[in-house]
Structure formats: structure tokens, C-alpha cells
Coordinates of C-alpha atoms in Angstrom, one line a residue:
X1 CA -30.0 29.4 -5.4
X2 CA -27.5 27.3 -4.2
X3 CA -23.8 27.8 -5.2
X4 CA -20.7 26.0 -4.1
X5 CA -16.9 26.4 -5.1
X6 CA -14.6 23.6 -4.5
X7 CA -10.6 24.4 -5.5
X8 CA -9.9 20.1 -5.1
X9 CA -11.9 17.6 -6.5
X10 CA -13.1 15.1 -3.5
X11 CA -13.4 11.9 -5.1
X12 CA -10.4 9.6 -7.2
X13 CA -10.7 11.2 -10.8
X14 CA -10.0 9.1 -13.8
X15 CA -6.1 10.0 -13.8
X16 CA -6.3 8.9 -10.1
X17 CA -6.5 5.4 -8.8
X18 CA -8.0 3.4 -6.3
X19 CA -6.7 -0.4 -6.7
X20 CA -7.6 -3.1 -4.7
X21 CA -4.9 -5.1 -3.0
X22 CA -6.6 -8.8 -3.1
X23 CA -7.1 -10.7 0.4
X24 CA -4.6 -9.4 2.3
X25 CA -3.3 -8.2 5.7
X26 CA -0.2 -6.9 6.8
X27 CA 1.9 -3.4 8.0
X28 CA 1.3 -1.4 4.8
X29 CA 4.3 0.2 4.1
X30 CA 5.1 1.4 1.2
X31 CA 8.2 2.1 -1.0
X32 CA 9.0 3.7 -4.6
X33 CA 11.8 2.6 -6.6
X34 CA 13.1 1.3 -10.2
X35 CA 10.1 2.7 -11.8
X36 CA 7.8 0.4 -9.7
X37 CA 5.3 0.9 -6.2
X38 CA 6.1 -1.6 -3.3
X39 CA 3.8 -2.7 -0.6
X40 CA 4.0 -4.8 2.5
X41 CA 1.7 -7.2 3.1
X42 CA 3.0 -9.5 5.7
X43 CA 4.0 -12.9 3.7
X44 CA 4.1 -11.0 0.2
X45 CA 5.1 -7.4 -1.0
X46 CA 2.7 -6.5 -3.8
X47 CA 4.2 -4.7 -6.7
X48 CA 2.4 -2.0 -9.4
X49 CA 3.7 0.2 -11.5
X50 CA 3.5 3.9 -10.9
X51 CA 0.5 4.2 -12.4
X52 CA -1.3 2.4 -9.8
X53 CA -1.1 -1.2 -11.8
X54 CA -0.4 -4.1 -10.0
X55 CA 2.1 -5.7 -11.9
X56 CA 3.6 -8.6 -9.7
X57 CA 4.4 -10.1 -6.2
X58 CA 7.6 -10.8 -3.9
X59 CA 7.1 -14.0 -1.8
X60 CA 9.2 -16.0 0.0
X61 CA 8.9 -13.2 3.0
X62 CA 7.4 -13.6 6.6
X63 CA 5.6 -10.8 8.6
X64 CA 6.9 -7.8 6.5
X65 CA 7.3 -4.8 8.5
X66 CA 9.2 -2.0 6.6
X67 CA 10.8 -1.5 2.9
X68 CA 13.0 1.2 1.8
X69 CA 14.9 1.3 -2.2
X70 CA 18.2 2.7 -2.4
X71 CA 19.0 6.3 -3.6
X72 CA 19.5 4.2 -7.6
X73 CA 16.8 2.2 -7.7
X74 CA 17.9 -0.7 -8.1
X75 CA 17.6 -2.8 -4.9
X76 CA 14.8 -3.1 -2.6
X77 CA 14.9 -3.9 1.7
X78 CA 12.2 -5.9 3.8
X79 CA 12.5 -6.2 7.3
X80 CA 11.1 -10.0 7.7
X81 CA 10.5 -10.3 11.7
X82 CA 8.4 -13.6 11.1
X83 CA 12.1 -15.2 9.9
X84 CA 14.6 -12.8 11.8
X85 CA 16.0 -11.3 8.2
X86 CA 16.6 -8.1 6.0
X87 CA 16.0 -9.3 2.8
X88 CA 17.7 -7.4 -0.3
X89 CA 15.8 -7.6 -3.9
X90 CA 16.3 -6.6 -7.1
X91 CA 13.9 -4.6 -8.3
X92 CA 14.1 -5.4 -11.7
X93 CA 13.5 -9.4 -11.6
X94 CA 12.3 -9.1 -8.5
X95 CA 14.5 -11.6 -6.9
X96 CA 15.9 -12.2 -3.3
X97 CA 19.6 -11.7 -4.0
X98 CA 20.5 -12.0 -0.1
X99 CA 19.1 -13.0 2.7
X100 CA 20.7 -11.6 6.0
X101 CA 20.8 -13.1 9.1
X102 CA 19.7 -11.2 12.5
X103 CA 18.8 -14.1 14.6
X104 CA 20.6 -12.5 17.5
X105 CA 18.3 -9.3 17.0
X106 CA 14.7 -10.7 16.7
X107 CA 12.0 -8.9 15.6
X108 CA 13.5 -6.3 13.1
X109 CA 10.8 -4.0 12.6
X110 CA 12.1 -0.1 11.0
X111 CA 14.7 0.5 8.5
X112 CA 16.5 3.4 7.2
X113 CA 19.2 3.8 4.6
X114 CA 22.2 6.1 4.2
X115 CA 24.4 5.3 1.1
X116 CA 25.6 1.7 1.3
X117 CA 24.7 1.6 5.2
X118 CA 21.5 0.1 6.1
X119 CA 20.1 0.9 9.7
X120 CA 17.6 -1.7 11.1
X121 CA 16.0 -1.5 14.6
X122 CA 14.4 -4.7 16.3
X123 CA 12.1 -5.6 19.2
X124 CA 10.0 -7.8 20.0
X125 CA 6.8 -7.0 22.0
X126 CA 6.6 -9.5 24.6
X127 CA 9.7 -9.5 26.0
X128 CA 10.7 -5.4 26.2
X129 CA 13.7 -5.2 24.9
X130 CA 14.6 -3.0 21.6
X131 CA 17.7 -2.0 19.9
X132 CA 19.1 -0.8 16.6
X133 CA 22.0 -2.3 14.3
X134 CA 23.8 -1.1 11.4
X135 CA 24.3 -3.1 8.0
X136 CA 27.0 -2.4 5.6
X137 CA 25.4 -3.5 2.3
X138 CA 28.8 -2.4 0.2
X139 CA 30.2 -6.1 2.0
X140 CA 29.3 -9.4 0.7
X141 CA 28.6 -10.5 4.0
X142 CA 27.2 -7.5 6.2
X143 CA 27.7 -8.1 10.1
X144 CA 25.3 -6.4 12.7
X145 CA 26.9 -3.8 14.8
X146 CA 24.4 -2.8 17.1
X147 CA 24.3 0.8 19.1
X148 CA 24.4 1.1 22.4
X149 CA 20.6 1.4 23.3
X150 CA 18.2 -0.4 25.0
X151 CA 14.8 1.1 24.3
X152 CA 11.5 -1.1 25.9
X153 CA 10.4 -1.6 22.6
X154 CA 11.6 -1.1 18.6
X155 CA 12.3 2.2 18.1
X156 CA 11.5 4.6 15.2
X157 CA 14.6 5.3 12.6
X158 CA 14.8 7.7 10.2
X159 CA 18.1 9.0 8.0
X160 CA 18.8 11.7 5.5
X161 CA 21.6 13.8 4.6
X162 CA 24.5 12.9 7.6
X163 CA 21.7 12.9 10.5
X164 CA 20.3 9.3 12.0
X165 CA 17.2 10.1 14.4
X166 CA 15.7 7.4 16.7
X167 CA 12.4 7.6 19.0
X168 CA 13.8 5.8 21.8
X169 CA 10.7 5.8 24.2
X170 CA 9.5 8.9 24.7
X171 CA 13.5 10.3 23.7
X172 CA 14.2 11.8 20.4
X173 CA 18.0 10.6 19.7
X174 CA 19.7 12.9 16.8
X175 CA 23.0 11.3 15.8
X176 CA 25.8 12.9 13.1
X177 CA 26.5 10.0 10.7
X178 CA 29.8 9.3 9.0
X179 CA 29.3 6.1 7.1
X180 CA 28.5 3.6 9.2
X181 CA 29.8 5.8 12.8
X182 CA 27.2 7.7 14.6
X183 CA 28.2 10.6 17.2
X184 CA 25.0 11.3 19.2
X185 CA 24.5 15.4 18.8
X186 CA 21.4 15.6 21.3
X187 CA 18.5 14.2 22.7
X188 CA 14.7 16.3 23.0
X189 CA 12.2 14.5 25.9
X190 CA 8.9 14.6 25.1
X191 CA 7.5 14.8 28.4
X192 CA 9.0 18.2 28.1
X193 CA 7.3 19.5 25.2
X194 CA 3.6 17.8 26.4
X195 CA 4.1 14.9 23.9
X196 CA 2.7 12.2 27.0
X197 CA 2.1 9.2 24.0
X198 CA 5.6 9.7 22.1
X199 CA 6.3 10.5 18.7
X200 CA 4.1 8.8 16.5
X201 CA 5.7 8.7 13.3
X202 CA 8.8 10.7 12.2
X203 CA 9.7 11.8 8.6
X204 CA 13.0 14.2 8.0
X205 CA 13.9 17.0 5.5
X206 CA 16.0 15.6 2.6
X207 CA 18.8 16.9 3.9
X208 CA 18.5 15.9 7.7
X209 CA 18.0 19.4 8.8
X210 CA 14.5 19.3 10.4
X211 CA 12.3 15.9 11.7
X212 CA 8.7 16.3 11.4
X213 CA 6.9 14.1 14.1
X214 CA 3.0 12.9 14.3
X215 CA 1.7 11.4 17.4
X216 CA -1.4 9.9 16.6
X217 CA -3.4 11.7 19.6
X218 CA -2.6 15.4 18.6
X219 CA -4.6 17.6 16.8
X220 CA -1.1 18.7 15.4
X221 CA 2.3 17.6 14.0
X222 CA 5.2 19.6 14.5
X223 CA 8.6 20.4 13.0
X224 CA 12.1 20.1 14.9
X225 CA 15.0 21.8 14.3
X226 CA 17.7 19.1 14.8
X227 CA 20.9 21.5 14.6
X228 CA 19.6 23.5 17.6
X229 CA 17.2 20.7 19.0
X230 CA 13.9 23.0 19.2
X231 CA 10.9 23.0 18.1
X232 CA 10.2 25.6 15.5
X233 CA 6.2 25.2 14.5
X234 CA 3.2 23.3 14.4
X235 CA 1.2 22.4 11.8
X236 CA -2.2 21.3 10.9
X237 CA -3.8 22.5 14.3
X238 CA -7.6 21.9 13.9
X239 CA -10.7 21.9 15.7
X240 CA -12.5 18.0 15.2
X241 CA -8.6 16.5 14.1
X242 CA -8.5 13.9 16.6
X243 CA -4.8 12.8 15.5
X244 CA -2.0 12.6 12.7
X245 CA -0.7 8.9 11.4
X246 CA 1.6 8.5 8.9
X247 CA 4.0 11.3 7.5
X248 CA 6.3 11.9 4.8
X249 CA 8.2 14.6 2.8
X250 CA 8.3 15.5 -0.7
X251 CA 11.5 14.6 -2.6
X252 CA 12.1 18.7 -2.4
X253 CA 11.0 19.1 0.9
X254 CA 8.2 21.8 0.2
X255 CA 5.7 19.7 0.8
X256 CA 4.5 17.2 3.8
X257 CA 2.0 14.7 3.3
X258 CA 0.1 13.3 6.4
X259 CA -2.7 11.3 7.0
X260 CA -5.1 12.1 9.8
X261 CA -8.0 11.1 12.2
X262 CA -11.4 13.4 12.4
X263 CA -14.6 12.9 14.1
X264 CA -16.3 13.4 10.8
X265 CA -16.6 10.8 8.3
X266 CA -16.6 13.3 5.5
X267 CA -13.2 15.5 6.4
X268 CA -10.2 15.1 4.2
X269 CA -8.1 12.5 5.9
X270 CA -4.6 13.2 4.0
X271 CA -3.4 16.8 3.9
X272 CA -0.6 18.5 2.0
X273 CA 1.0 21.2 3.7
X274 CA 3.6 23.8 2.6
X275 CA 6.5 23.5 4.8
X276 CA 7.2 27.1 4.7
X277 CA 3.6 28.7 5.0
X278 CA 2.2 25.9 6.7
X279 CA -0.9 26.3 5.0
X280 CA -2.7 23.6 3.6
X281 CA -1.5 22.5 -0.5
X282 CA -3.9 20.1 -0.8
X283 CA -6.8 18.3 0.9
X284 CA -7.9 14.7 -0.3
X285 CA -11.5 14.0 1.0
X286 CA -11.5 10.2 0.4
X287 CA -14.5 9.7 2.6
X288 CA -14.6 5.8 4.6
X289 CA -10.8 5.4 4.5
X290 CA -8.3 4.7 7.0
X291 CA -4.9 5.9 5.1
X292 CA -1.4 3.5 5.9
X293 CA 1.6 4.0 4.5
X294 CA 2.2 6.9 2.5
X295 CA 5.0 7.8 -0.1
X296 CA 6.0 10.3 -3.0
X297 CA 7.1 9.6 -6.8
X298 CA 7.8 12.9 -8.0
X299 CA 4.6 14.9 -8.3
X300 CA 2.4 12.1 -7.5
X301 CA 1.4 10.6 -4.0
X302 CA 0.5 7.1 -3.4
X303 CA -1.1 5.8 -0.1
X304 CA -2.2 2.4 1.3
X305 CA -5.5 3.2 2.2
X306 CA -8.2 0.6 4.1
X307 CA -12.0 1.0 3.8
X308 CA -13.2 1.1 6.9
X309 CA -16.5 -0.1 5.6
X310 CA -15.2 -3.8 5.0
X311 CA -11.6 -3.3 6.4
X312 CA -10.4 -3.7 2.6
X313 CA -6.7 -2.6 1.6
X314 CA -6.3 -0.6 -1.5
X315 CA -3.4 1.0 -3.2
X316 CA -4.2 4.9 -3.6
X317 CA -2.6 6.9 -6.6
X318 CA -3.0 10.7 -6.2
X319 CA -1.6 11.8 -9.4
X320 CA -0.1 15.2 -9.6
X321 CA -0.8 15.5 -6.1
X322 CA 1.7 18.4 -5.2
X323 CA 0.4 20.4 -8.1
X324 CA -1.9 23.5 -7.8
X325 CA -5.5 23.0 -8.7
X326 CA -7.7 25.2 -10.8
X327 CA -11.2 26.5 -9.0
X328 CA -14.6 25.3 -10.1
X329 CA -18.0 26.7 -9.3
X330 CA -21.3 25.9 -10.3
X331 CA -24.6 27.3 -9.1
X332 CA -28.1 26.0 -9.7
X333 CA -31.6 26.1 -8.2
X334 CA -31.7 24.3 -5.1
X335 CA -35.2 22.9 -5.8
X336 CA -37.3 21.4 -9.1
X337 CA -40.0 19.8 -10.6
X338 CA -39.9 16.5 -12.6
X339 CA -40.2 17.4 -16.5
X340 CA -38.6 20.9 -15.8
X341 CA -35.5 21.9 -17.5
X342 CA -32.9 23.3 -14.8
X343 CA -30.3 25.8 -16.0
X344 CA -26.4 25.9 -14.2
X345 CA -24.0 28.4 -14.4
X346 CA -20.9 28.6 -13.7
X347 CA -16.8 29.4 -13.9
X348 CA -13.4 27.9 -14.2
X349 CA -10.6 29.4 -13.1
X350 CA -7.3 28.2 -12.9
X351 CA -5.0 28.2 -9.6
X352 CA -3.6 31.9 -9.6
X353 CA -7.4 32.9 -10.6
X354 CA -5.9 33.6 -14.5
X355 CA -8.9 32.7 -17.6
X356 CA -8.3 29.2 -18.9
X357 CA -9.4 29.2 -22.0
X358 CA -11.5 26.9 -23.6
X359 CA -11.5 23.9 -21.6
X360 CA -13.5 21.0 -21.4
X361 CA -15.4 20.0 -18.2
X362 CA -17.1 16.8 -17.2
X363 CA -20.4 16.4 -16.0
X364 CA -21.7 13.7 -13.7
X365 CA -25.5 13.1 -12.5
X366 CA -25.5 11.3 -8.3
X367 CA -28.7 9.9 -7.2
X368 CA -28.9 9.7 -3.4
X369 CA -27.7 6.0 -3.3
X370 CA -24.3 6.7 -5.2
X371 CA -25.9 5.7 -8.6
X372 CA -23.9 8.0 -11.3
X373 CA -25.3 8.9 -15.2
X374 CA -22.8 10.9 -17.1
X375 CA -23.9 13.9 -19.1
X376 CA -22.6 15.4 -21.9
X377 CA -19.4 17.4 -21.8
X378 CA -19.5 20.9 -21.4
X379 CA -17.1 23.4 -23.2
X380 CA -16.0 27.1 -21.2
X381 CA -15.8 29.8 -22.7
X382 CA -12.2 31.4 -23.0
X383 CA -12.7 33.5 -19.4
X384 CA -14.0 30.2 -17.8
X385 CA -17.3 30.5 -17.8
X386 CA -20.0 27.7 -18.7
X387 CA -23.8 26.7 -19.1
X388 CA -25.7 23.7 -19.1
X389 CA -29.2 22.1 -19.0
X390 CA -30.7 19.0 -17.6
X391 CA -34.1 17.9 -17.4
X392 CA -34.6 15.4 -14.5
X393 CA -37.7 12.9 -14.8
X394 CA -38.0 11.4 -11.5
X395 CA -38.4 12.6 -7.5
X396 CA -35.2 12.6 -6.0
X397 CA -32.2 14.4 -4.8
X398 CA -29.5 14.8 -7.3
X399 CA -26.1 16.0 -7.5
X400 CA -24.8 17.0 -10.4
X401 CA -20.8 17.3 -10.3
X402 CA -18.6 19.0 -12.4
X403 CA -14.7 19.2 -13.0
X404 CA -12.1 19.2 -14.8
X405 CA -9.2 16.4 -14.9
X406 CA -5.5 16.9 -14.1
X407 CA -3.5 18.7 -16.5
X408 CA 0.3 18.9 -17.0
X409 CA 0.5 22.1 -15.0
X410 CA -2.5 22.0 -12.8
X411 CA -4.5 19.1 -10.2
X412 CA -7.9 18.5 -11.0
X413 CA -10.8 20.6 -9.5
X414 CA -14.4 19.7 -8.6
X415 CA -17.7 21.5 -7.8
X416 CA -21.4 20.3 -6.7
X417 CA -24.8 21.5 -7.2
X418 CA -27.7 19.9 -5.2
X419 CA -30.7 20.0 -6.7
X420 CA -34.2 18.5 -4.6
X421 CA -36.4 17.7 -7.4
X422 CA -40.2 16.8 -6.5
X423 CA -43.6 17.7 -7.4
X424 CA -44.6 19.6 -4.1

């Protein structure tokens, strides 16, 4: 017999989404805000809704490299380094309602946002030479007033709550913020805590108490206290992780979403972690994807992932992504004959192992080569458990998957019986 229980469902369900992003290239950032899903995609930012629907598309912009939407909504910033800009839009017409001017700082490259003050940092590659620059967006006019840096390259910077952190190099620079002042508070080296390629990318508690850093050639990310400037725990630490990429935090900050590098081709590459267990919330096992930008909108998780297949850019909707899911398992005979009717069992169970009820599950039939037949729905019984019948005509191996969509209170869940049907 072969049985197999799977508590998160490994492919896009149907309240999921996997959209396609057209012909483009570009830094994949992404940004929610007004109601609407923002991406960067070097001359244009693509636009959905937050269902995953493409909706519209921004031009006028050159070599996009970072967006962030204010705390309302309501206004949208690019950092252009193709035309030397921060461009301001309004997310509701979609217009460019100022353009401003950083000629004298080429290259802008990261943003960050603290009420009305907009940080930017710049630097262009070839010539070595990085800084940062604040923006008061309450003015009609904003003028740059750069800090007093002068990092090799453009460094990462992050804000929330009264803390500003930059990766300056391989220095971690935690600054207190009072509107558009900054008092450095500290500085952590990397080189002394092993971290010999930097910080990778940096995401911050809500309210600026902890950073959360991701160089790309650990096999763990880790969380820093910025009050006392330590590092309190690691998370994530797994044999066959070859590195951690992008990273954010949930609008609560129980949750961290981070997308990953394996040596296996089938390993989830974006995790959910519990920022005070550290144990895994969620695994997403989108199989031939290189995951981008990654950002929350409320319970649901969207990602710019690329097919590494074809190199392809897609928009990824995880919806209720930070919910529990319920537990599936189905067991059936792991070999057949053609003509013969093959019996599954099996049980649903929701995420703190209570009955569910009568729920409806659906059943899909894989052939080897991806080819899917759907098969009736089945209907559990009020403690979860279920039984159906197939009868498969032909020699092959087939998988037949079962699970249950997302529900208001739950994520979906998925489980797999393999089944090698031939006449010998």
C-alpha cells in the first residue's frame, strides 16, 4: 500500500494564481497599495489587482529598480536609475504627479519610507561610489540631503517604526529617525559574525525593533536585535538549502516570508516561518521557479516568480498564505491492472487535527507527462474520512491528487497516491 499525507498543497490551487507578466525584464520588485499589486519591470511597472489580475501599466519610467506605497495608499515611488529620478504616482489614475530630480546622485537603486520622508540610496556600479539621500515628500519641491556615507556600492535601506538601517558594505548601520534627522545608534560587522558575502537582503519588524537579514550563500537567515545590536537566532537552517533571497515580514510581524535556493528541483523554494517558534508556517513547493520580489496584502502573499525553464516572469498569488492548513491523506494500492477498479481511502482533518465535517474534496487524475483528467468530487464524511473508485484503462503511472481548496479559516491541503498500473 502506499499512503502519503501532505498538510500544504504543492501546486497553485484555483483560489491561487500564477499570471504571466508578458515579454518582460527588469528588477522585480514588488509593492501593494490602494487596493492594487505593483511590479517593476525596468521601462514599465505592471499593475493587477489583488487578486492576481493584471489590470494596467505605468510607463514613462527607465530601468526601475525599487517601489514602495505610502502608509495610505494613495501614492506610489519608483526609483528610475535609467533617468536619475524618484518618480511619485497616484495610484488611483495611475499618473506621474512628480518627477524628482537626483542627477547629482546617479543611479538611485533602494528606497524606504517613513511618514512623509522618503529615503533613497544610489550607486552606480562602474564607478564605486554609493550613498543615501533623504526626500521630504510633505514639500512641493523636495531637495536631497544626503548622509554622510560613502559605501563602494548602493547600499541596502530599510525603515520602520523610528529605526533607518543601511548595509553599508559588509557594515550594518542602525540609525534612530526623527523625521527626516538620523542619529546613528550602532554599527554590527559582518566579518564578525562569519557573514564573508554581506547581508543579502534585509527586511525589519513593523515596529523597527529586529532586522532580519538573508545572504544569498547561507543555509540560514537570521534575526538582529537592533536595540542591543546582537544577534538573537537563526532560522531556516537546512541540510541541501544552498541560500536565502528575498525576505519580508508580515504586516503583524508573526510571520517571515523568504524565498530560497536548494539543490533539489522539487524542494519548496518560499518558506513561511513563525517569528517566535521559528518553525516553518508554511512551505510552497512551486517546483522550476526562481522566486523575486516578494510582498504581503493581509493574509495573502504575492511573489514575482521566473520559470527557470524558459526564464519567464510571472506574478504569483498565494492566497491565504499565512493561514493554517487542514491535513489530507489518501492511501491506495501502489500497483494495478488495466480494467481493474482501485479503491482509495482516506481522511481530512483540519489544522488543529479537529473533524471537519462534511466537506467536499477534489480529485484530479496526472499521467506521467503532466496530462490531468478531473474526477468526480468526493464528499467526507462528518469525521473526515472519504472513499473513492477509479478504474484506469491504459498502462501507465498515474497520480491521483486530492485536496481541498482555501477556506475562510483554513489554506488549502493536498495529498498523492501513485498508482503503477500495467498488465505484468
Amino acid at each position: 500500500m502506499t499512503s502519503l499525507a501532505v498538510s500544504q498543497a504543492t501546486t497553485a490551487t484555483a483560489a491561487d494564481s500564477l499570471t504571466h507578466l508578458g515579454d518582460v525584464t527588469g528588477s522585480s520588485d514588488v509593492a501593494v497599495g490602494g487596493g492594487k499589486v505593483f511590479v517593476a519591470m525596468d521601462d514599465r511597472i505592471i499593475v493587477a489587482d489583488t487578486e492576481g489580475t493584471l489590470t494596467g501599466v505605468i510607463t514613462g519610467v527607465s530601468e526601475t529598480r525599487d517601489l514602495v506605497t505610502s502608509p495610505d495608499g494613495t501614492r506610489l515611488y519608483a526609483a528610475l536609475k535609467g533617468s536619475n529620478e524618484v518618480a511619485e504616482i497616484n495610484t488611483t489614475d495611475l499618473a506621474i504627479t512628480r518627477r524628482i530630480n537626483l542627477t547629482a546622485y546617479p543611479c538611485p537603486n533602494r528606497l524606504a519610507l517613513s511618514g512623509h520622508w522618503l529615503w533613497v540610496s544610489h550607486g552606480c556600479p562602474a564607478t564605486s561610489s554609493g550613498g543615501a539621500l533623504s526626500l521630504d515628500m510633505s514639500l512641493s519641491t523636495p531637495q536631497p540631503a544626503p548622509m554622510s556615507i560613502n559605501p563602494v556600492n548602493a547600499p541596502q535601506i530599510v525603515a520602520a517604526g523610528n529605526t533607518l538601517v543601511l548595509a553599508e558594505d559588509k557594515d550594518l548601520r542602525v540609525y534612530d529617525m526623527q523625521g527626516g534627522t538620523v542619529t546613528l545608534r550602532g554599527t554590527i560587522d559582518a566579518y564578525d559574525h562569519g557573514l564573508w558575502n554581506g547581508w543579502g537582503d534585509i527586511a525589519l519588524a513593523p515596529d523597527g525593533s529586529t532586522a532580519y537579514t538573508a545572504p544569498g550563500s547561507a543555509n540560514d537567515f537570521e534575526a538582529w536585535d537592533l536595540t542591543t545590536l546582537t544577534r538573537t537566532r537563526s532560522y531556516g537552517k537546512e541540510e541541501g538549502v544552498l541560500g536565502y533571497r528575498s525576505i519580508t515580514v508580515s504586516p503583524d510581524g508573526a510571520q517571515i516570508a523568504v524565498s530560497r535556493d536548494t539543490n533539489d528541483v522539487d524542494d519548496e523554494p518560499l518558506v513561511l516561518f513563525d517569528v517566535n517558534t521559528g518553525a516553518k508556517a508554511q512551505t510552497f513547493g512551486e517546483s522550476l521557479l526562481w522566486t523575486h520580489g516578494l510582498a504581503f496584502s493581509d493574509s495573502d502573499l504575492f511573489a514575482v516568480v521566473e520559470k527557470t525553464i524558459d526564464r519567464s516572469l510571472h506574478l504569483l498569488r498565494l492566497h491565504g498564505a499565512r493561514l493554517p492548513s487542514c491535513k489530507l491523506v489518501v492511501t491506495g494500492p501502489e500497483k494495478s491492472q488495466p480494467g481493474k477498479t482501485i479503491t482509495f481511502t482516506g481522511q481530512l482533518t483540519e489544522h488543529d487535527d479537529s473533524a471537519p465535517g462534511v466537506q467536499q474534496l477534489t480529485v484530479a487524475l496526472r499521467r506521467w507527462d503532466g496530462t490531468t483528467t478531473m474526477l468526480p468530487d468526493v464528499t467526507t464524511n462528518a469525521d473526515g474520512t472519504y472513499t473513492f473508485s477509479h478504474t484506469p484503462y491504459l498502462e501507465d503511472e498515474w497520480s491521483y491528487d486530492v485536496y481541498r481548496e482555501n477556506t475562510p479559516d483554513s489554506r488549502s491541503c493536498k495529498a498523492s497516491a501513485i498508482v503503477n498500473v500495467s498488465r505484468f
